[in-house]
Amino acid sequence: MDAAEPRNAALAAELVTMAEADRRTSPGANSDDPSERLAWHRLTAQHGDRLAQIMTEHGWPTVALVGEEAATSAWLIAQHADRQLDVQRRALRLMEQDDATPARQLAFLRDRVLVNEGRKQVYGTQIAGVGKDGAPVPWPCEEPERVDELRAGVGIEPFGEYVARFM
């Protein structure tokens, strides 16, 4: 077996397929069309349920188990499981135990969990809405004056550059 080859190729393929479906339907998350929003919510719930099963059977789908693309796919699925906070919390705990998990992914999921718990985020990765000037506004942060410093520490671009992508 090649060192880059995942130990569980079938699981890797499943996770990548799920993430591709997520990316295709994610524009519907904020659509004006209720049917598109419902389709997004159903898909992310199904994926969250499946990720919970995967975590029970295999633990976190690490790079060693499923390869880099599929491990990133698992993170995306956890990130979007907003109506399944237990899945997000569990994924975050497992990811924190894996030294190979990119700090950037941990930061995004940590912020997502904090916001979903109704708490202030750390890294300013979660957007609350759009301000009067049309600029994206982050959910409240624990230390807003340090956000760019904290972001840099985990390999995330400065907040201004990040939100410019949404405009």
mmCIF file of C-alpha atoms in Angstrom:
data_model
loop_
_atom_site.group_PDB
_atom_site.id
_atom_site.type_symbol
_atom_site.label_atom_id
_atom_site.label_comp_id
_atom_site.label_asym_id
_atom_site.label_seq_id
_atom_site.Cartn_x
_atom_site.Cartn_y
_atom_site.Cartn_z
ATOM 1 C CA MET A 1 0.000 0.000 0.000
ATOM 2 C CA ASP A 2 1.333 3.436 -0.975
ATOM 3 C CA ALA A 3 1.956 5.779 2.006
ATOM 4 C CA ALA A 4 -0.426 8.341 0.489
ATOM 5 C CA GLU A 5 -3.149 5.756 -0.098
ATOM 6 C CA PRO A 6 -5.896 5.855 2.544
ATOM 7 C CA ARG A 7 -6.489 2.719 4.611
ATOM 8 C CA ASN A 8 -10.229 2.940 3.938
ATOM 9 C CA ALA A 9 -10.744 3.919 0.315
ATOM 10 C CA ALA A 10 -14.495 3.204 0.354
ATOM 11 C CA LEU A 11 -15.039 5.551 3.301
ATOM 12 C CA ALA A 12 -12.831 8.142 1.639
ATOM 13 C CA ALA A 13 -14.919 8.022 -1.537
ATOM 14 C CA GLU A 14 -18.148 8.300 0.465
ATOM 15 C CA LEU A 15 -16.928 11.393 2.355
ATOM 16 C CA VAL A 16 -15.728 13.103 -0.819
ATOM 17 C CA THR A 17 -19.074 12.402 -2.528
ATOM 18 C CA MET A 18 -20.926 13.849 0.476
ATOM 19 C CA ALA A 19 -18.793 17.019 0.415
ATOM 20 C CA GLU A 20 -19.375 17.433 -3.326
ATOM 21 C CA ALA A 21 -23.147 17.267 -2.733
ATOM 22 C CA ASP A 22 -22.733 19.776 0.107
ATOM 23 C CA ARG A 23 -20.892 22.219 -2.161
ATOM 24 C CA ARG A 24 -23.504 21.846 -4.928
ATOM 25 C CA THR A 25 -26.436 22.572 -2.620
ATOM 26 C CA SER A 26 -24.845 25.097 -0.226
ATOM 27 C CA PRO A 27 -26.036 28.124 -2.246
ATOM 28 C CA GLY A 28 -29.545 27.024 -1.235
ATOM 29 C CA ALA A 29 -28.770 27.560 2.457
ATOM 30 C CA ASN A 30 -29.586 31.260 2.194
ATOM 31 C CA SER A 31 -31.907 31.125 -0.791
ATOM 32 C CA ASP A 32 -35.159 33.054 -0.959
ATOM 33 C CA ASP A 33 -36.721 29.806 -2.185
ATOM 34 C CA PRO A 34 -37.952 27.786 0.810
ATOM 35 C CA SER A 35 -37.599 24.524 -1.103
ATOM 36 C CA GLU A 36 -33.879 25.187 -1.674
ATOM 37 C CA ARG A 37 -33.374 25.982 2.029
ATOM 38 C CA LEU A 38 -35.252 22.820 2.985
ATOM 39 C CA ALA A 39 -33.157 20.720 0.596
ATOM 40 C CA TRP A 40 -29.982 22.162 2.162
ATOM 41 C CA HIS A 41 -31.209 21.440 5.697
ATOM 42 C CA ARG A 42 -32.210 17.884 4.796
ATOM 43 C CA LEU A 43 -28.880 17.181 3.125
ATOM 44 C CA THR A 44 -26.785 18.554 5.981
ATOM 45 C CA ALA A 45 -28.888 16.602 8.505
ATOM 46 C CA GLN A 46 -28.422 13.362 6.539
ATOM 47 C CA HIS A 47 -24.706 14.032 6.288
ATOM 48 C CA GLY A 48 -24.504 14.863 9.994
ATOM 49 C CA ASP A 49 -26.252 11.599 10.839
ATOM 50 C CA ARG A 50 -23.845 9.652 8.650
ATOM 51 C CA LEU A 51 -20.820 11.444 10.109
ATOM 52 C CA ALA A 52 -22.029 10.492 13.601
ATOM 53 C CA GLN A 53 -22.134 6.831 12.485
ATOM 54 C CA ILE A 54 -18.660 7.132 10.975
ATOM 55 C CA MET A 55 -17.277 8.615 14.196
ATOM 56 C CA THR A 56 -18.827 5.751 16.175
ATOM 57 C CA GLU A 57 -17.399 3.107 13.838
ATOM 58 C CA HIS A 58 -13.983 4.630 13.041
ATOM 59 C CA GLY A 59 -13.349 7.646 15.252
ATOM 60 C CA TRP A 60 -12.430 10.801 13.389
ATOM 61 C CA PRO A 61 -11.758 10.170 9.676
ATOM 62 C CA THR A 62 -8.081 11.125 9.803
ATOM 63 C CA VAL A 63 -5.730 11.676 6.883
ATOM 64 C CA ALA A 64 -4.149 8.297 7.680
ATOM 65 C CA LEU A 65 -7.542 6.589 7.488
ATOM 66 C CA VAL A 66 -9.158 8.325 4.505
ATOM 67 C CA GLY A 67 -6.593 10.668 2.928
ATOM 68 C CA GLU A 68 -6.374 14.438 2.955
ATOM 69 C CA GLU A 69 -9.292 15.224 0.619
ATOM 70 C CA ALA A 70 -11.706 12.976 2.507
ATOM 71 C CA ALA A 71 -10.517 14.208 5.926
ATOM 72 C CA THR A 72 -11.196 17.770 4.738
ATOM 73 C CA SER A 73 -14.568 16.575 3.457
ATOM 74 C CA ALA A 74 -15.414 15.203 6.911
ATOM 75 C CA TRP A 75 -14.513 18.562 8.451
ATOM 76 C CA LEU A 76 -16.823 20.360 5.983
ATOM 77 C CA ILE A 77 -19.676 17.998 6.848
ATOM 78 C CA ALA A 78 -19.153 18.665 10.558
ATOM 79 C CA GLN A 79 -18.917 22.400 9.918
ATOM 80 C CA HIS A 80 -22.319 22.418 8.214
ATOM 81 C CA ALA A 81 -24.098 20.159 10.750
ATOM 82 C CA ASP A 82 -25.517 23.248 12.459
ATOM 83 C CA ARG A 83 -28.717 21.579 13.600
ATOM 84 C CA GLN A 84 -26.712 18.759 15.180
ATOM 85 C CA LEU A 85 -24.591 20.491 17.772
ATOM 86 C CA ASP A 86 -23.770 17.153 19.399
ATOM 87 C CA VAL A 87 -22.176 16.020 16.112
ATOM 88 C CA GLN A 88 -20.199 19.243 15.835
ATOM 89 C CA ARG A 89 -18.984 19.040 19.441
ATOM 90 C CA ARG A 90 -17.957 15.408 19.032
ATOM 91 C CA ALA A 91 -16.155 16.116 15.760
ATOM 92 C CA LEU A 92 -14.294 19.007 17.383
ATOM 93 C CA ARG A 93 -13.205 16.835 20.339
ATOM 94 C CA LEU A 94 -11.967 14.089 18.032
ATOM 95 C CA MET A 95 -10.221 16.516 15.696
ATOM 96 C CA GLU A 96 -8.437 18.127 18.656
ATOM 97 C CA GLN A 97 -6.984 14.691 19.509
ATOM 98 C CA ASP A 98 -5.503 14.277 16.006
ATOM 99 C CA ASP A 99 -2.163 16.056 15.690
ATOM 100 C CA ALA A 100 -2.554 16.050 11.888
ATOM 101 C CA THR A 101 -5.727 18.192 11.954
ATOM 102 C CA PRO A 102 -4.987 21.599 10.415
ATOM 103 C CA ALA A 103 -5.230 24.416 12.974
ATOM 104 C CA ARG A 104 -7.315 26.385 10.453
ATOM 105 C CA GLN A 105 -10.006 23.676 10.402
ATOM 106 C CA LEU A 106 -10.040 23.510 14.200
ATOM 107 C CA ALA A 107 -10.460 27.292 14.385
ATOM 108 C CA PHE A 108 -13.412 27.325 11.977
ATOM 109 C CA LEU A 109 -15.184 24.443 13.715
ATOM 110 C CA ARG A 110 -14.452 25.840 17.188
ATOM 111 C CA ASP A 111 -16.015 29.178 16.170
ATOM 112 C CA ARG A 112 -18.992 27.402 14.612
ATOM 113 C CA VAL A 113 -19.634 25.417 17.797
ATOM 114 C CA LEU A 114 -19.288 28.524 19.972
ATOM 115 C CA VAL A 115 -21.742 30.478 17.800
ATOM 116 C CA ASN A 116 -24.196 27.565 17.767
ATOM 117 C CA GLU A 117 -23.970 27.493 21.570
ATOM 118 C CA GLY A 118 -24.841 31.208 21.647
ATOM 119 C CA ARG A 119 -21.350 32.185 22.775
ATOM 120 C CA LYS A 120 -18.737 34.591 21.407
ATOM 121 C CA GLN A 121 -16.376 33.187 18.810
ATOM 122 C CA VAL A 122 -12.578 33.368 18.954
ATOM 123 C CA TYR A 123 -11.340 33.751 15.368
ATOM 124 C CA GLY A 124 -14.095 35.742 13.679
ATOM 125 C CA THR A 125 -14.790 33.048 11.093
ATOM 126 C CA GLN A 126 -18.585 33.116 11.384
ATOM 127 C CA ILE A 127 -20.543 35.901 9.724
ATOM 128 C CA ALA A 128 -23.713 37.166 11.418
ATOM 129 C CA GLY A 129 -25.057 39.214 8.537
ATOM 130 C CA VAL A 130 -24.445 42.282 6.441
ATOM 131 C CA GLY A 131 -24.032 45.793 7.808
ATOM 132 C CA LYS A 132 -25.695 48.941 6.474
ATOM 133 C CA ASP A 133 -22.608 49.547 4.340
ATOM 134 C CA GLY A 134 -22.992 46.125 2.708
ATOM 135 C CA ALA A 135 -19.949 44.689 4.486
ATOM 136 C CA PRO A 136 -20.191 41.319 6.235
ATOM 137 C CA VAL A 137 -20.336 41.556 10.027
ATOM 138 C CA PRO A 138 -18.909 38.790 12.216
ATOM 139 C CA TRP A 139 -20.718 37.218 15.110
ATOM 140 C CA PRO A 140 -19.404 38.799 18.313
ATOM 141 C CA CYS A 141 -15.849 37.825 19.216
ATOM 142 C CA GLU A 142 -14.274 37.250 22.627
ATOM 143 C CA GLU A 143 -11.348 39.559 21.839
ATOM 144 C CA PRO A 144 -12.227 41.608 18.752
ATOM 145 C CA GLU A 145 -9.052 43.671 19.056
ATOM 146 C CA ARG A 146 -6.958 40.476 18.711
ATOM 147 C CA VAL A 147 -8.908 38.721 15.959
ATOM 148 C CA ASP A 148 -6.317 39.219 13.212
ATOM 149 C CA GLU A 149 -3.499 38.149 15.543
ATOM 150 C CA LEU A 150 -5.408 35.011 16.550
ATOM 151 C CA ARG A 151 -6.317 34.276 12.940
ATOM 152 C CA ALA A 152 -2.684 34.569 11.858
ATOM 153 C CA GLY A 153 -1.705 32.069 14.544
ATOM 154 C CA VAL A 154 -3.832 29.379 12.877
ATOM 155 C CA GLY A 155 -3.147 30.301 9.255
ATOM 156 C CA ILE A 156 -6.283 32.312 8.496
ATOM 157 C CA GLU A 157 -6.043 35.518 6.489
ATOM 158 C CA PRO A 158 -6.860 38.855 8.188
ATOM 159 C CA PHE A 159 -10.562 39.464 8.747
ATOM 160 C CA GLY A 160 -10.707 42.266 6.162
ATOM 161 C CA GLU A 161 -9.331 40.017 3.425
ATOM 162 C CA TYR A 162 -11.655 37.184 4.468
ATOM 163 C CA VAL A 163 -14.850 39.242 4.309
ATOM 164 C CA ALA A 164 -13.808 40.854 1.023
ATOM 165 C CA ARG A 165 -14.498 37.453 -0.569
ATOM 166 C CA PHE A 166 -18.153 37.741 0.464
ATOM 167 C CA MET A 167 -18.699 41.148 -1.080
#
